[in-house]
Amino acid sequence: MNDQTTLSRPPTGVADDESAKRRQIVEGARAVFLAHGFDAASMNDIARAAGVSKGTLYVYFKHKEELFEAIVEQECDAQAEGIFDLDSNDRDVAGVLKRLGVAYVKFLCRPEKASAIRTVIAIADRMPEIGRKFYESGPARGMSLIAAYLKAQIDAGVLAIDDIEIAAIQLMESFQANLFKPMVFNFAPSPSEQQIERVVAIAVSAFLAAYRV
C-alpha cells in the first residue's frame, strides 16, 4: 500500500516544476487580462505571454474563465495576507486601525489592482460566480477579520458597538473615501501616501468618536 501511495505522487522536483509552470502561466494571463480585458484576451495571447505552448496551457487550465478564477483567488489571498493580520490583544485601537487603513488603501489603489477590479466588474453580470468569489474571498473576508478584532475590543471594554458588521463595513468604506473610486473610474491618479494617511486618520478619529468607551 505504501508503494502504491508513493507511485501515485509525483516526485518533489516534478511537483515543484509543475507549481512553477502554473505560476508562470497565471502571471502571463494576468498581464494579458490587464492589458486587453477579459473578452479580448485569447488563450493564444496567454500562451505567448506565459512563454508556453498552447498544449501546455490546456494541461493546466481548461479555458480562460478557469485562469481568471485562479487570478482572482490569488488577488484575494494577497489582500488578506498581512493586511488583515490583526492582534486581538492589542488595545491600541487607534494605532491598529491606522496601520490597517493605510496598508489596505495602498494595496487597493495600486494601478494593477484597479485594473483587476474593473475587469471583474465588467464580467460579473454574465459570470456572477466570479464576482461572488471575488467579493467573498476579498472584501467580505477582510470585513470578517476586522469584525473579529472589534469584537475582541468590545469584550475588553475598549469599544462599545451595537452592530459590529455594519461598523466594520463603514470603517472599510471610510478608509477609501475619495481615494479609490476616483482612481478606479480614471477620474484621478493613484493617491499619494500623504493623502492616504490623511483620509485614514480622519476615518479612525470619526470611528473612535462614535465607538470608543
mmCIF file of C-alpha atoms in Angstrom:
data_model
loop_
_atom_site.group_PDB
_atom_site.id
_atom_site.type_symbol
_atom_site.label_atom_id
_atom_site.label_comp_id
_atom_site.label_asym_id
_atom_site.label_seq_id
_atom_site.Cartn_x
_atom_site.Cartn_y
_atom_site.Cartn_z
ATOM 1 C CA MET A 1 0.000 0.000 0.000
ATOM 2 C CA ASN A 2 2.848 2.376 0.793
ATOM 3 C CA ASP A 3 4.442 1.565 -2.573
ATOM 4 C CA GLN A 4 1.184 2.421 -4.358
ATOM 5 C CA THR A 5 0.898 5.708 -2.473
ATOM 6 C CA THR A 6 4.468 6.594 -3.366
ATOM 7 C CA LEU A 7 3.884 5.800 -7.026
ATOM 8 C CA SER A 8 0.708 7.921 -7.125
ATOM 9 C CA ARG A 9 2.556 11.061 -6.043
ATOM 10 C CA PRO A 10 4.921 12.926 -8.381
ATOM 11 C CA PRO A 11 8.490 13.301 -7.110
ATOM 12 C CA THR A 12 9.105 16.519 -5.178
ATOM 13 C CA GLY A 13 11.131 18.045 -8.012
ATOM 14 C CA VAL A 14 8.370 17.319 -10.524
ATOM 15 C CA ALA A 15 5.711 18.820 -8.230
ATOM 16 C CA ASP A 16 7.844 21.957 -7.778
ATOM 17 C CA ASP A 17 8.315 22.269 -11.536
ATOM 18 C CA GLU A 18 4.564 21.932 -12.109
ATOM 19 C CA SER A 19 3.844 24.571 -9.474
ATOM 20 C CA ALA A 20 6.380 26.943 -11.058
ATOM 21 C CA LYS A 21 4.879 26.335 -14.507
ATOM 22 C CA ARG A 22 1.389 27.051 -13.192
ATOM 23 C CA ARG A 23 2.583 30.329 -11.643
ATOM 24 C CA GLN A 24 4.277 31.224 -14.924
ATOM 25 C CA ILE A 25 1.011 30.718 -16.803
ATOM 26 C CA VAL A 26 -1.028 32.673 -14.250
ATOM 27 C CA GLU A 27 1.376 35.630 -14.418
ATOM 28 C CA GLY A 28 1.259 35.584 -18.220
ATOM 29 C CA ALA A 29 -2.534 35.525 -18.126
ATOM 30 C CA ARG A 30 -2.613 38.368 -15.608
ATOM 31 C CA ALA A 31 -0.569 40.559 -17.961
ATOM 32 C CA VAL A 32 -2.875 39.779 -20.891
ATOM 33 C CA PHE A 33 -6.097 40.336 -18.934
ATOM 34 C CA LEU A 34 -4.858 43.662 -17.546
ATOM 35 C CA ALA A 35 -3.687 44.836 -20.961
ATOM 36 C CA HIS A 36 -6.680 43.743 -23.063
ATOM 37 C CA GLY A 37 -9.536 42.916 -20.684
ATOM 38 C CA PHE A 38 -11.214 39.540 -20.295
ATOM 39 C CA ASP A 39 -13.194 39.431 -23.540
ATOM 40 C CA ALA A 40 -10.344 40.451 -25.840
ATOM 41 C CA ALA A 41 -7.850 38.069 -24.229
ATOM 42 C CA SER A 42 -7.317 34.780 -26.049
ATOM 43 C CA MET A 43 -5.651 31.562 -24.991
ATOM 44 C CA ASN A 44 -3.140 32.103 -27.819
ATOM 45 C CA ASP A 45 -2.211 35.501 -26.341
ATOM 46 C CA ILE A 46 -1.908 33.995 -22.881
ATOM 47 C CA ALA A 47 0.281 31.112 -24.052
ATOM 48 C CA ARG A 48 2.550 33.584 -25.846
ATOM 49 C CA ALA A 49 2.802 35.900 -22.822
ATOM 50 C CA ALA A 50 3.483 32.970 -20.495
ATOM 51 C CA GLY A 51 6.125 31.511 -22.795
ATOM 52 C CA VAL A 52 4.428 28.116 -23.103
ATOM 53 C CA SER A 53 2.779 26.153 -25.872
ATOM 54 C CA LYS A 54 -0.992 26.203 -26.194
ATOM 55 C CA GLY A 55 -0.992 22.465 -25.460
ATOM 56 C CA THR A 56 0.864 23.053 -22.178
ATOM 57 C CA LEU A 57 -1.574 25.818 -21.288
ATOM 58 C CA TYR A 58 -4.550 23.474 -21.655
ATOM 59 C CA VAL A 59 -2.878 20.893 -19.432
ATOM 60 C CA TYR A 60 -3.156 23.341 -16.528
ATOM 61 C CA PHE A 61 -6.322 25.292 -17.410
ATOM 62 C CA LYS A 62 -9.294 24.164 -19.489
ATOM 63 C CA HIS A 63 -10.374 27.677 -20.502
ATOM 64 C CA LYS A 64 -9.684 31.324 -19.768
ATOM 65 C CA GLU A 65 -12.528 31.502 -17.235
ATOM 66 C CA GLU A 66 -10.656 28.997 -15.082
ATOM 67 C CA LEU A 67 -7.478 31.027 -15.491
ATOM 68 C CA PHE A 68 -9.246 34.212 -14.460
ATOM 69 C CA GLU A 69 -10.660 32.466 -11.392
ATOM 70 C CA ALA A 70 -7.117 31.498 -10.383
ATOM 71 C CA ILE A 71 -6.006 35.122 -10.696
ATOM 72 C CA VAL A 72 -8.985 36.352 -8.647
ATOM 73 C CA GLU A 73 -8.196 33.832 -5.926
ATOM 74 C CA GLN A 74 -4.547 34.914 -5.893
ATOM 75 C CA GLU A 75 -5.539 38.589 -5.652
ATOM 76 C CA CYS A 76 -7.827 37.918 -2.711
ATOM 77 C CA ASP A 77 -5.215 35.847 -0.890
ATOM 78 C CA ALA A 78 -2.714 38.669 -1.334
ATOM 79 C CA GLN A 79 -5.190 41.141 0.167
ATOM 80 C CA ALA A 80 -5.815 39.027 3.250
ATOM 81 C CA GLU A 81 -2.157 38.149 3.783
ATOM 82 C CA GLY A 82 -0.587 40.560 6.240
ATOM 83 C CA ILE A 83 -3.023 43.454 5.782
ATOM 84 C CA PHE A 84 -5.779 41.982 7.950
ATOM 85 C CA ASP A 85 -3.475 40.127 10.334
ATOM 86 C CA LEU A 86 -4.746 41.915 13.454
ATOM 87 C CA ASP A 87 -3.690 41.121 17.030
ATOM 88 C CA SER A 88 -6.875 40.864 19.093
ATOM 89 C CA ASN A 89 -4.825 41.534 22.255
ATOM 90 C CA ASP A 90 -3.541 44.885 21.003
ATOM 91 C CA ARG A 91 -5.623 47.525 22.814
ATOM 92 C CA ASP A 92 -4.101 50.445 20.884
ATOM 93 C CA VAL A 93 -7.141 50.562 18.622
ATOM 94 C CA ALA A 94 -6.186 53.873 17.004
ATOM 95 C CA GLY A 95 -2.732 52.578 16.085
ATOM 96 C CA VAL A 96 -4.031 49.232 14.823
ATOM 97 C CA LEU A 97 -6.743 50.792 12.667
ATOM 98 C CA LYS A 98 -4.428 53.453 11.217
ATOM 99 C CA ARG A 99 -1.864 50.836 10.195
ATOM 100 C CA LEU A 100 -4.631 48.667 8.757
ATOM 101 C CA GLY A 101 -6.232 51.534 6.854
ATOM 102 C CA VAL A 102 -3.007 52.774 5.290
ATOM 103 C CA ALA A 103 -1.907 49.264 4.233
ATOM 104 C CA TYR A 104 -5.369 48.442 2.860
ATOM 105 C CA VAL A 105 -5.727 51.613 0.782
ATOM 106 C CA LYS A 106 -2.162 51.367 -0.539
ATOM 107 C CA PHE A 107 -2.935 47.833 -1.694
ATOM 108 C CA LEU A 108 -6.332 48.764 -3.100
ATOM 109 C CA CYS A 109 -5.079 51.813 -5.001
ATOM 110 C CA ARG A 110 -2.262 50.148 -6.920
ATOM 111 C CA PRO A 111 -2.906 50.710 -10.664
ATOM 112 C CA GLU A 112 -2.801 46.966 -11.427
ATOM 113 C CA LYS A 113 -5.280 46.271 -8.609
ATOM 114 C CA ALA A 114 -7.710 48.841 -10.001
ATOM 115 C CA SER A 115 -7.413 47.244 -13.454
ATOM 116 C CA ALA A 116 -8.190 43.819 -11.991
ATOM 117 C CA ILE A 117 -11.275 45.155 -10.209
ATOM 118 C CA ARG A 118 -12.500 46.846 -13.408
ATOM 119 C CA THR A 119 -12.154 43.512 -15.206
ATOM 120 C CA VAL A 120 -14.119 41.663 -12.500
ATOM 121 C CA ILE A 121 -16.886 44.267 -12.569
ATOM 122 C CA ALA A 122 -17.059 44.076 -16.371
ATOM 123 C CA ILE A 123 -17.743 40.326 -16.377
ATOM 124 C CA ALA A 124 -19.658 39.931 -13.094
ATOM 125 C CA ASP A 125 -23.024 40.355 -14.805
ATOM 126 C CA ARG A 126 -22.683 37.332 -17.069
ATOM 127 C CA MET A 127 -20.279 35.399 -14.811
ATOM 128 C CA PRO A 128 -21.752 36.038 -11.359
ATOM 129 C CA GLU A 129 -19.745 33.209 -9.787
ATOM 130 C CA ILE A 130 -16.537 35.188 -10.495
ATOM 131 C CA GLY A 131 -17.920 38.318 -8.867
ATOM 132 C CA ARG A 132 -19.210 36.299 -5.913
ATOM 133 C CA LYS A 133 -15.898 34.553 -5.406
ATOM 134 C CA PHE A 134 -14.002 37.855 -5.608
ATOM 135 C CA TYR A 135 -16.262 39.505 -3.042
ATOM 136 C CA GLU A 136 -16.378 36.554 -0.656
ATOM 137 C CA SER A 137 -12.624 35.939 -0.736
ATOM 138 C CA GLY A 138 -11.676 39.621 -0.720
ATOM 139 C CA PRO A 139 -13.846 42.365 0.819
ATOM 140 C CA ALA A 140 -16.100 40.009 2.826
ATOM 141 C CA ARG A 141 -13.095 38.162 4.257
ATOM 142 C CA GLY A 142 -11.430 41.437 5.217
ATOM 143 C CA MET A 143 -14.577 42.709 6.911
ATOM 144 C CA SER A 144 -14.856 39.450 8.846
ATOM 145 C CA LEU A 145 -11.306 39.783 10.177
ATOM 146 C CA ILE A 146 -11.880 43.425 11.164
ATOM 147 C CA ALA A 147 -15.120 42.432 12.889
ATOM 148 C CA ALA A 148 -13.250 39.763 14.881
ATOM 149 C CA TYR A 149 -10.747 42.383 16.082
ATOM 150 C CA LEU A 150 -13.530 44.817 17.013
ATOM 151 C CA LYS A 151 -15.361 42.055 18.915
ATOM 152 C CA ALA A 152 -12.222 41.418 20.979
ATOM 153 C CA GLN A 153 -12.035 45.128 21.860
ATOM 154 C CA ILE A 154 -15.701 45.159 22.830
ATOM 155 C CA ASP A 155 -15.131 42.166 25.119
ATOM 156 C CA ALA A 156 -12.158 44.004 26.650
ATOM 157 C CA GLY A 157 -14.308 47.060 27.372
ATOM 158 C CA VAL A 158 -12.409 49.319 24.959
ATOM 159 C CA LEU A 159 -15.198 49.767 22.403
ATOM 160 C CA ALA A 160 -19.000 49.751 22.548
ATOM 161 C CA ILE A 161 -20.614 48.750 19.226
ATOM 162 C CA ASP A 162 -24.171 47.537 18.681
ATOM 163 C CA ASP A 163 -23.739 46.216 15.128
ATOM 164 C CA ILE A 164 -20.177 45.020 14.569
ATOM 165 C CA GLU A 165 -20.706 44.013 10.927
ATOM 166 C CA ILE A 166 -22.031 47.427 9.917
ATOM 167 C CA ALA A 167 -19.253 49.154 11.880
ATOM 168 C CA ALA A 168 -16.593 47.078 10.081
ATOM 169 C CA ILE A 169 -18.132 47.811 6.660
ATOM 170 C CA GLN A 170 -18.392 51.541 7.385
ATOM 171 C CA LEU A 171 -14.780 51.607 8.553
ATOM 172 C CA MET A 172 -13.501 49.946 5.368
ATOM 173 C CA GLU A 173 -15.540 52.320 3.225
ATOM 174 C CA SER A 174 -14.342 55.401 5.109
ATOM 175 C CA PHE A 175 -10.700 54.305 4.717
ATOM 176 C CA GLN A 176 -11.004 54.614 0.932
ATOM 177 C CA ALA A 177 -13.298 57.661 0.864
ATOM 178 C CA ASN A 178 -12.489 59.929 -2.095
ATOM 179 C CA LEU A 179 -9.387 57.841 -2.871
ATOM 180 C CA PHE A 180 -10.339 54.587 -4.576
ATOM 181 C CA LYS A 181 -13.415 55.380 -6.674
ATOM 182 C CA PRO A 182 -11.926 58.439 -8.437
ATOM 183 C CA MET A 183 -8.936 56.270 -9.373
ATOM 184 C CA VAL A 184 -10.873 53.170 -10.467
ATOM 185 C CA PHE A 185 -13.007 55.332 -12.780
ATOM 186 C CA ASN A 186 -9.880 57.074 -14.147
ATOM 187 C CA PHE A 187 -11.016 60.415 -12.739
ATOM 188 C CA ALA A 188 -7.863 60.821 -10.652
ATOM 189 C CA PRO A 189 -4.412 59.203 -10.354
ATOM 190 C CA SER A 190 -3.371 56.891 -7.532
ATOM 191 C CA PRO A 191 -3.409 58.833 -4.241
ATOM 192 C CA SER A 192 -0.158 59.841 -2.584
ATOM 193 C CA GLU A 193 0.911 58.395 0.750
ATOM 194 C CA GLN A 194 0.140 61.741 2.393
ATOM 195 C CA GLN A 195 -3.410 61.717 1.006
ATOM 196 C CA ILE A 196 -3.940 58.139 2.202
ATOM 197 C CA GLU A 197 -2.647 58.855 5.706
ATOM 198 C CA ARG A 198 -4.819 61.981 5.984
ATOM 199 C CA VAL A 199 -8.042 60.230 4.947
ATOM 200 C CA VAL A 200 -7.326 57.184 7.127
ATOM 201 C CA ALA A 201 -6.567 59.371 10.167
ATOM 202 C CA ILE A 202 -9.907 61.166 9.740
ATOM 203 C CA ALA A 203 -11.726 57.838 9.340
ATOM 204 C CA VAL A 204 -10.170 56.410 12.507
ATOM 205 C CA SER A 205 -10.908 59.580 14.523
ATOM 206 C CA ALA A 206 -14.564 59.529 13.446
ATOM 207 C CA PHE A 207 -14.815 55.784 14.199
ATOM 208 C CA LEU A 208 -13.373 56.128 17.701
ATOM 209 C CA ALA A 209 -15.510 59.202 18.418
ATOM 210 C CA ALA A 210 -18.542 57.022 17.752
ATOM 211 C CA TYR A 211 -17.481 53.770 19.436
ATOM 212 C CA ARG A 212 -14.701 54.255 21.975
ATOM 213 C CA VAL A 213 -15.780 53.814 25.600
#
